[in-house]
Amino acid sequence: MRRDTFLKSLAALAAAGTLPLTARAAANVKMMIPANPGGGWDTTGRALGKAMVDAKVADTVAYDNKGGAAGALGLAQFVNGSKGDPNALMVMGAVMLGGIITGKPPVNLSQATPIARITSEYNVFVLPANSPFKTMADVVAQLKKDPGSVKWGGGSRGATEHIAAAMIAKQVGVDPKKINYVAFRGGGEATAAILGGNVTIGGSGYSEFAPYIADGKMKAIAVTSGTRLEGSSVPTLKEQGIDVEIGNWRGVYGAPGITAEQKKALTDMVLAALKSASWAEALKKNDWTPAVLSGDEFAKFVDEDFANLRDIMTQSGMV
């Protein structure tokens, strides 16, 4: 093939977004993190961005934190400000679905483009170090005595720890509508409230509280997994006679209005990053469980999980 013909073919492939990753110019990615710094979405987004750079599918990654309303404020900014941008990503997950169900924001997740689910994580419930309670049984006893006196601290209204608290109440015979749930805009705020003893019990992904559990500043009393987490001695709710199991998955969406070719290219970039040594290190460091799902399967999963969460939240009196 003549050199000029080859170059024209290469240019056509690049324009169509069908060049292999190794032949494309690396992108300047914009990562929307719809939460304040310090929480699970923030950690996930920055770890993914680093993995994309290390995997050489991105030259740079710029981060934009926009917390509030279980991610709805960030979602609105992403939907309205990133239309047609093939290099824009937004971190999201089960928490955002719950927030949409309870908050009914004017923007809709279906306006953005599903790319991939990347991790799953179970919640851990903790007590402040100076708490008069020692176990989940102690908390449940107080909950039965006076539901409003137990302050549950966690992420935004509709977060998985909020849903778990309502499920626990229902399982032990307490009206879920009576739980006293204190929502925080980000993981950093929730952590500060627990460390300061401003809530009775706190919930979040295990990785967010792990350092504080390790140094004795928080006491872990239950996890929402079906079996104990690997390497952890924290008992499950089921072990303690409370039949509740719920996970917190996280994923990424692309901008509204991108083409099928651009969606595939963005998906390929994310999947390549998830195979990097950098991402493997992040999984280990944060105790994340890989849960990779992309394409139509991911879109179907989101729709089904949305319906399931809505049913649970309606039955629990949260909607």
Coordinates of C-alpha atoms in Angstrom, one line a residue:
M1 CA 0.0 0.0 0.0
R2 CA 1.3 3.5 -0.9
R3 CA 2.2 5.6 2.1
D4 CA -0.4 8.3 1.3
T5 CA -3.1 5.7 0.9
F6 CA -2.2 4.1 4.2
L7 CA -2.3 7.5 6.0
K8 CA -5.7 8.3 4.5
S9 CA -7.0 4.9 5.7
L10 CA -5.5 5.5 9.1
A11 CA -7.2 8.9 9.3
A12 CA -10.6 7.3 8.3
L13 CA -10.3 4.7 11.0
A14 CA -9.4 7.2 13.6
A15 CA -12.4 9.4 12.7
A16 CA -14.7 6.4 13.0
G17 CA -13.3 5.4 16.4
T18 CA -12.3 2.0 15.1
L19 CA -8.6 2.1 15.6
P20 CA -7.1 -0.4 18.1
L21 CA -6.3 1.3 21.5
T22 CA -2.6 1.1 20.9
A23 CA -2.9 3.1 17.7
R24 CA -5.1 5.9 19.0
A25 CA -3.9 9.1 20.5
A26 CA -4.6 8.9 24.3
A27 CA -7.5 11.0 25.5
N28 CA -7.8 13.8 27.9
V29 CA -10.6 12.4 30.1
K30 CA -12.9 14.4 32.2
M31 CA -14.2 12.5 35.3
M32 CA -17.3 13.7 37.0
I33 CA -17.4 12.5 40.6
P34 CA -20.9 13.3 41.9
A35 CA -19.9 13.4 45.6
N36 CA -17.7 15.3 47.9
P37 CA -14.0 14.3 48.3
G38 CA -13.3 11.4 50.7
G39 CA -16.0 8.9 49.9
G40 CA -16.3 5.7 47.9
W41 CA -17.1 7.4 44.5
D42 CA -14.2 9.8 44.9
T43 CA -11.8 6.9 45.7
T44 CA -13.2 4.9 42.8
G45 CA -13.1 7.7 40.2
R46 CA -9.5 8.7 41.1
A47 CA -8.3 5.1 41.1
L48 CA -9.9 4.5 37.7
G49 CA -8.4 7.7 36.4
K50 CA -4.9 6.7 37.5
A51 CA -5.4 3.2 36.0
M52 CA -6.4 4.8 32.6
V53 CA -3.3 6.9 32.6
D54 CA -1.1 3.9 33.7
A55 CA -2.7 1.8 31.0
K56 CA -1.8 4.6 28.5
V57 CA -5.4 4.9 27.2
A58 CA -5.6 8.5 28.7
D59 CA -2.9 11.2 28.7
T60 CA -4.6 13.1 31.5
V61 CA -7.7 12.8 33.7
A62 CA -9.3 15.9 35.2
Y63 CA -11.6 15.4 38.2
D64 CA -14.7 17.4 39.1
N65 CA -16.4 16.8 42.5
K66 CA -20.0 17.8 42.7
G67 CA -21.7 16.4 45.8
G68 CA -25.3 16.4 46.9
A69 CA -28.6 14.7 46.5
A70 CA -27.1 11.2 46.3
G71 CA -25.3 12.2 43.1
A72 CA -28.2 13.9 41.4
L73 CA -26.5 17.4 41.4
G74 CA -23.4 15.9 39.7
L75 CA -25.7 13.9 37.3
A76 CA -27.5 17.1 36.3
Q77 CA -24.2 18.9 35.7
F78 CA -22.9 15.9 33.7
V79 CA -26.0 15.5 31.6
N80 CA -26.3 19.2 30.8
G81 CA -22.6 20.0 30.4
S82 CA -21.1 17.0 28.7
K83 CA -23.4 16.3 25.7
G84 CA -21.6 14.6 22.9
D85 CA -18.2 14.6 24.7
P86 CA -16.6 11.2 23.9
N87 CA -14.0 11.6 26.7
A88 CA -16.4 12.4 29.6
L89 CA -17.1 9.8 32.3
M90 CA -19.2 9.9 35.5
V91 CA -18.9 7.6 38.5
M92 CA -22.2 6.2 39.7
G93 CA -23.7 3.2 41.3
A94 CA -26.5 1.8 43.5
V95 CA -26.4 4.9 45.7
M96 CA -27.4 7.1 42.7
L97 CA -30.3 4.8 41.9
G98 CA -31.6 5.1 45.4
G99 CA -31.3 8.8 45.3
I100 CA -33.1 9.1 42.1
I101 CA -36.0 7.0 43.5
T102 CA -36.3 9.1 46.6
G103 CA -35.4 12.5 45.2
K104 CA -37.1 12.3 41.8
P105 CA -34.6 14.8 40.2
P106 CA -35.4 16.6 37.0
V107 CA -32.6 14.8 35.1
N108 CA -32.7 11.1 34.4
L109 CA -29.9 8.5 34.3
S110 CA -31.2 7.2 31.0
Q111 CA -30.1 10.5 29.4
A112 CA -26.5 9.4 29.9
T113 CA -24.7 6.5 28.3
P114 CA -24.1 3.2 30.3
I115 CA -20.5 2.1 30.0
A116 CA -19.6 -0.5 32.7
R117 CA -20.0 -1.8 36.2
I118 CA -16.6 -2.1 37.7
T119 CA -16.8 -3.1 41.4
S120 CA -19.1 -4.3 44.2
E121 CA -18.7 -3.7 47.9
Y122 CA -20.6 -4.6 51.0
N123 CA -21.4 -2.2 53.8
V124 CA -20.1 -2.4 57.3
F125 CA -21.9 -0.9 60.3
V126 CA -19.7 0.7 63.0
L127 CA -20.0 2.3 66.4
P128 CA -17.9 5.3 67.6
A129 CA -15.1 4.1 69.9
N130 CA -16.7 5.6 73.0
S131 CA -20.2 4.2 72.3
P132 CA -22.0 2.7 75.2
F133 CA -23.1 0.0 72.8
K134 CA -20.9 -3.0 72.0
T135 CA -22.8 -5.1 69.5
M136 CA -25.6 -5.0 66.9
A137 CA -27.8 -6.7 69.5
D138 CA -27.3 -3.6 71.8
V139 CA -28.3 -1.3 68.9
V140 CA -31.3 -3.4 68.1
A141 CA -32.5 -3.5 71.7
Q142 CA -32.4 0.3 71.8
L143 CA -34.0 0.5 68.4
K144 CA -37.0 -1.6 69.7
K145 CA -37.2 0.5 72.8
D146 CA -37.1 4.0 71.1
P147 CA -36.5 3.9 67.3
G148 CA -35.9 7.7 67.1
S149 CA -33.1 7.6 69.7
V150 CA -30.8 5.6 67.4
K151 CA -29.2 7.9 64.8
W152 CA -28.0 6.0 61.7
G153 CA -25.3 8.0 59.9
G154 CA -24.3 7.4 56.3
G155 CA -24.5 8.6 52.7
S156 CA -27.3 10.4 51.0
R157 CA -30.9 9.5 51.5
G158 CA -31.5 6.3 49.5
A159 CA -27.9 5.0 49.9
T160 CA -27.4 1.3 50.4
E161 CA -26.6 1.8 54.1
H162 CA -29.9 3.7 54.4
I163 CA -31.8 0.9 52.7
A164 CA -30.0 -1.6 54.9
A165 CA -31.0 0.3 58.1
A166 CA -34.6 0.2 57.0
M167 CA -34.3 -3.5 56.2
I168 CA -32.8 -4.2 59.6
A169 CA -35.6 -2.3 61.3
K170 CA -38.3 -4.3 59.4
Q171 CA -36.5 -7.6 60.2
V172 CA -36.5 -6.9 64.0
G173 CA -40.1 -5.8 64.1
V174 CA -39.6 -2.0 64.1
D175 CA -41.5 0.3 61.6
P176 CA -38.9 1.3 59.0
K177 CA -40.6 4.7 58.8
K178 CA -39.5 5.4 62.3
I179 CA -35.7 5.1 61.8
N180 CA -33.7 8.2 62.4
Y181 CA -31.4 8.3 59.4
V182 CA -28.9 11.2 59.2
A183 CA -27.7 11.7 55.6
F184 CA -24.3 13.2 54.7
R185 CA -23.2 14.6 51.4
G186 CA -19.9 12.6 51.3
G187 CA -18.0 9.9 53.0
G188 CA -15.7 12.4 54.7
E189 CA -18.6 14.1 56.5
A190 CA -20.1 10.8 57.6
T191 CA -16.7 9.6 59.0
A192 CA -16.3 12.9 61.0
A193 CA -19.8 12.5 62.5
I194 CA -19.0 8.9 63.6
L195 CA -15.6 9.8 65.0
G196 CA -17.2 12.7 66.9
G197 CA -19.9 10.6 68.3
N198 CA -22.6 12.6 66.6
V199 CA -24.4 9.5 65.4
T200 CA -25.2 6.3 67.2
I201 CA -24.2 4.0 64.4
G202 CA -22.6 4.5 61.0
G203 CA -22.6 2.6 57.7
S204 CA -20.5 2.7 54.6
G205 CA -18.3 0.6 52.3
Y206 CA -15.8 -1.4 54.3
S207 CA -12.8 0.2 52.6
E208 CA -13.9 3.7 53.8
F209 CA -13.9 2.7 57.5
A210 CA -11.1 0.1 57.4
P211 CA -8.3 2.5 58.6
Y212 CA -10.4 3.7 61.6
I213 CA -11.5 0.1 62.4
A214 CA -7.8 -1.0 62.4
D215 CA -6.7 1.7 64.7
G216 CA -9.6 1.3 67.2
K217 CA -11.4 4.6 66.4
M218 CA -14.4 2.7 65.2
K219 CA -15.8 -0.7 66.3
A220 CA -17.2 -2.8 63.4
I221 CA -20.3 -4.8 64.5
A222 CA -21.8 -6.1 61.2
V223 CA -21.4 -6.5 57.5
T224 CA -24.2 -6.7 54.9
S225 CA -22.6 -9.6 53.0
G226 CA -23.9 -13.2 52.9
T227 CA -20.7 -14.5 54.4
R228 CA -17.8 -12.9 56.2
L229 CA -15.5 -10.8 54.1
E230 CA -12.1 -12.5 53.3
G231 CA -9.6 -11.7 56.0
S232 CA -12.2 -10.1 58.3
S233 CA -13.6 -11.2 61.6
V234 CA -16.6 -8.9 61.5
P235 CA -19.8 -11.0 61.7
T236 CA -22.6 -10.7 59.1
L237 CA -26.1 -9.5 59.9
K238 CA -27.3 -13.0 59.1
E239 CA -25.0 -14.6 61.6
Q240 CA -26.6 -12.3 64.2
G241 CA -30.2 -13.5 63.3
I242 CA -31.0 -10.5 61.0
D243 CA -31.8 -11.8 57.5
V244 CA -30.4 -8.8 55.6
E245 CA -28.0 -8.9 52.7
I246 CA -27.3 -6.0 50.4
G247 CA -24.3 -4.9 48.2
N248 CA -23.1 -1.6 46.9
W249 CA -21.9 -1.7 43.3
R250 CA -20.2 1.1 41.4
G251 CA -19.8 1.8 37.7
V252 CA -19.3 4.5 35.1
Y253 CA -21.5 6.3 32.5
G254 CA -20.5 8.2 29.4
A255 CA -22.0 11.5 28.2
P256 CA -25.4 11.9 26.5
G257 CA -25.4 11.9 22.7
I258 CA -22.2 10.0 22.0
T259 CA -22.2 7.7 19.0
A260 CA -22.1 3.9 19.1
E261 CA -18.5 4.0 17.9
Q262 CA -17.5 6.5 20.6
K263 CA -19.3 4.5 23.3
K264 CA -17.3 1.4 22.2
A265 CA -14.1 3.3 22.2
L266 CA -14.8 4.7 25.7
T267 CA -15.8 1.2 27.0
D268 CA -12.6 -0.3 25.6
M269 CA -10.6 2.4 27.4
V270 CA -12.3 1.6 30.7
L271 CA -11.9 -2.2 30.3
A272 CA -8.2 -1.8 29.4
A273 CA -7.7 0.2 32.5
L274 CA -9.4 -2.5 34.6
K275 CA -6.7 -4.9 33.4
S276 CA -3.8 -2.8 34.6
A277 CA -1.5 -3.4 37.5
S278 CA -2.6 -0.1 38.9
W279 CA -6.2 -1.2 39.1
A280 CA -5.3 -4.5 40.6
E281 CA -3.5 -2.6 43.4
A282 CA -6.5 -0.4 44.0
L283 CA -8.8 -3.5 44.3
K284 CA -6.5 -5.0 46.9
K285 CA -6.0 -1.7 48.8
N286 CA -9.7 -0.9 49.0
D287 CA -11.1 -4.4 49.5
W288 CA -13.2 -4.0 46.4
T289 CA -14.7 -7.1 44.6
P290 CA -14.3 -7.0 40.8
A291 CA -17.7 -7.0 39.2
V292 CA -17.1 -6.1 35.6
L293 CA -20.1 -5.9 33.3
S294 CA -20.4 -3.8 30.1
G295 CA -22.5 -3.3 27.0
D296 CA -26.2 -4.3 26.9
E297 CA -25.7 -6.5 29.9
F298 CA -24.8 -3.6 32.1
A299 CA -27.7 -1.5 30.9
K300 CA -30.1 -4.4 31.6
F301 CA -28.6 -4.8 35.1
V302 CA -29.1 -1.1 35.9
D303 CA -32.8 -1.3 34.9
E304 CA -33.4 -4.5 36.9
D305 CA -31.5 -3.1 40.0
F306 CA -33.5 0.1 39.8
A307 CA -36.8 -1.8 39.9
N308 CA -35.6 -4.0 42.8
L309 CA -34.4 -1.1 44.8
R310 CA -37.7 0.8 44.2
D311 CA -39.7 -2.2 45.5
I312 CA -37.5 -2.5 48.6
M313 CA -37.7 1.2 49.4
T314 CA -41.4 1.4 48.8
Q315 CA -42.0 -1.6 51.1
S316 CA -39.8 0.1 53.7
G317 CA -41.7 3.3 53.6
M318 CA -38.9 5.3 52.1
V319 CA -40.8 6.3 48.9

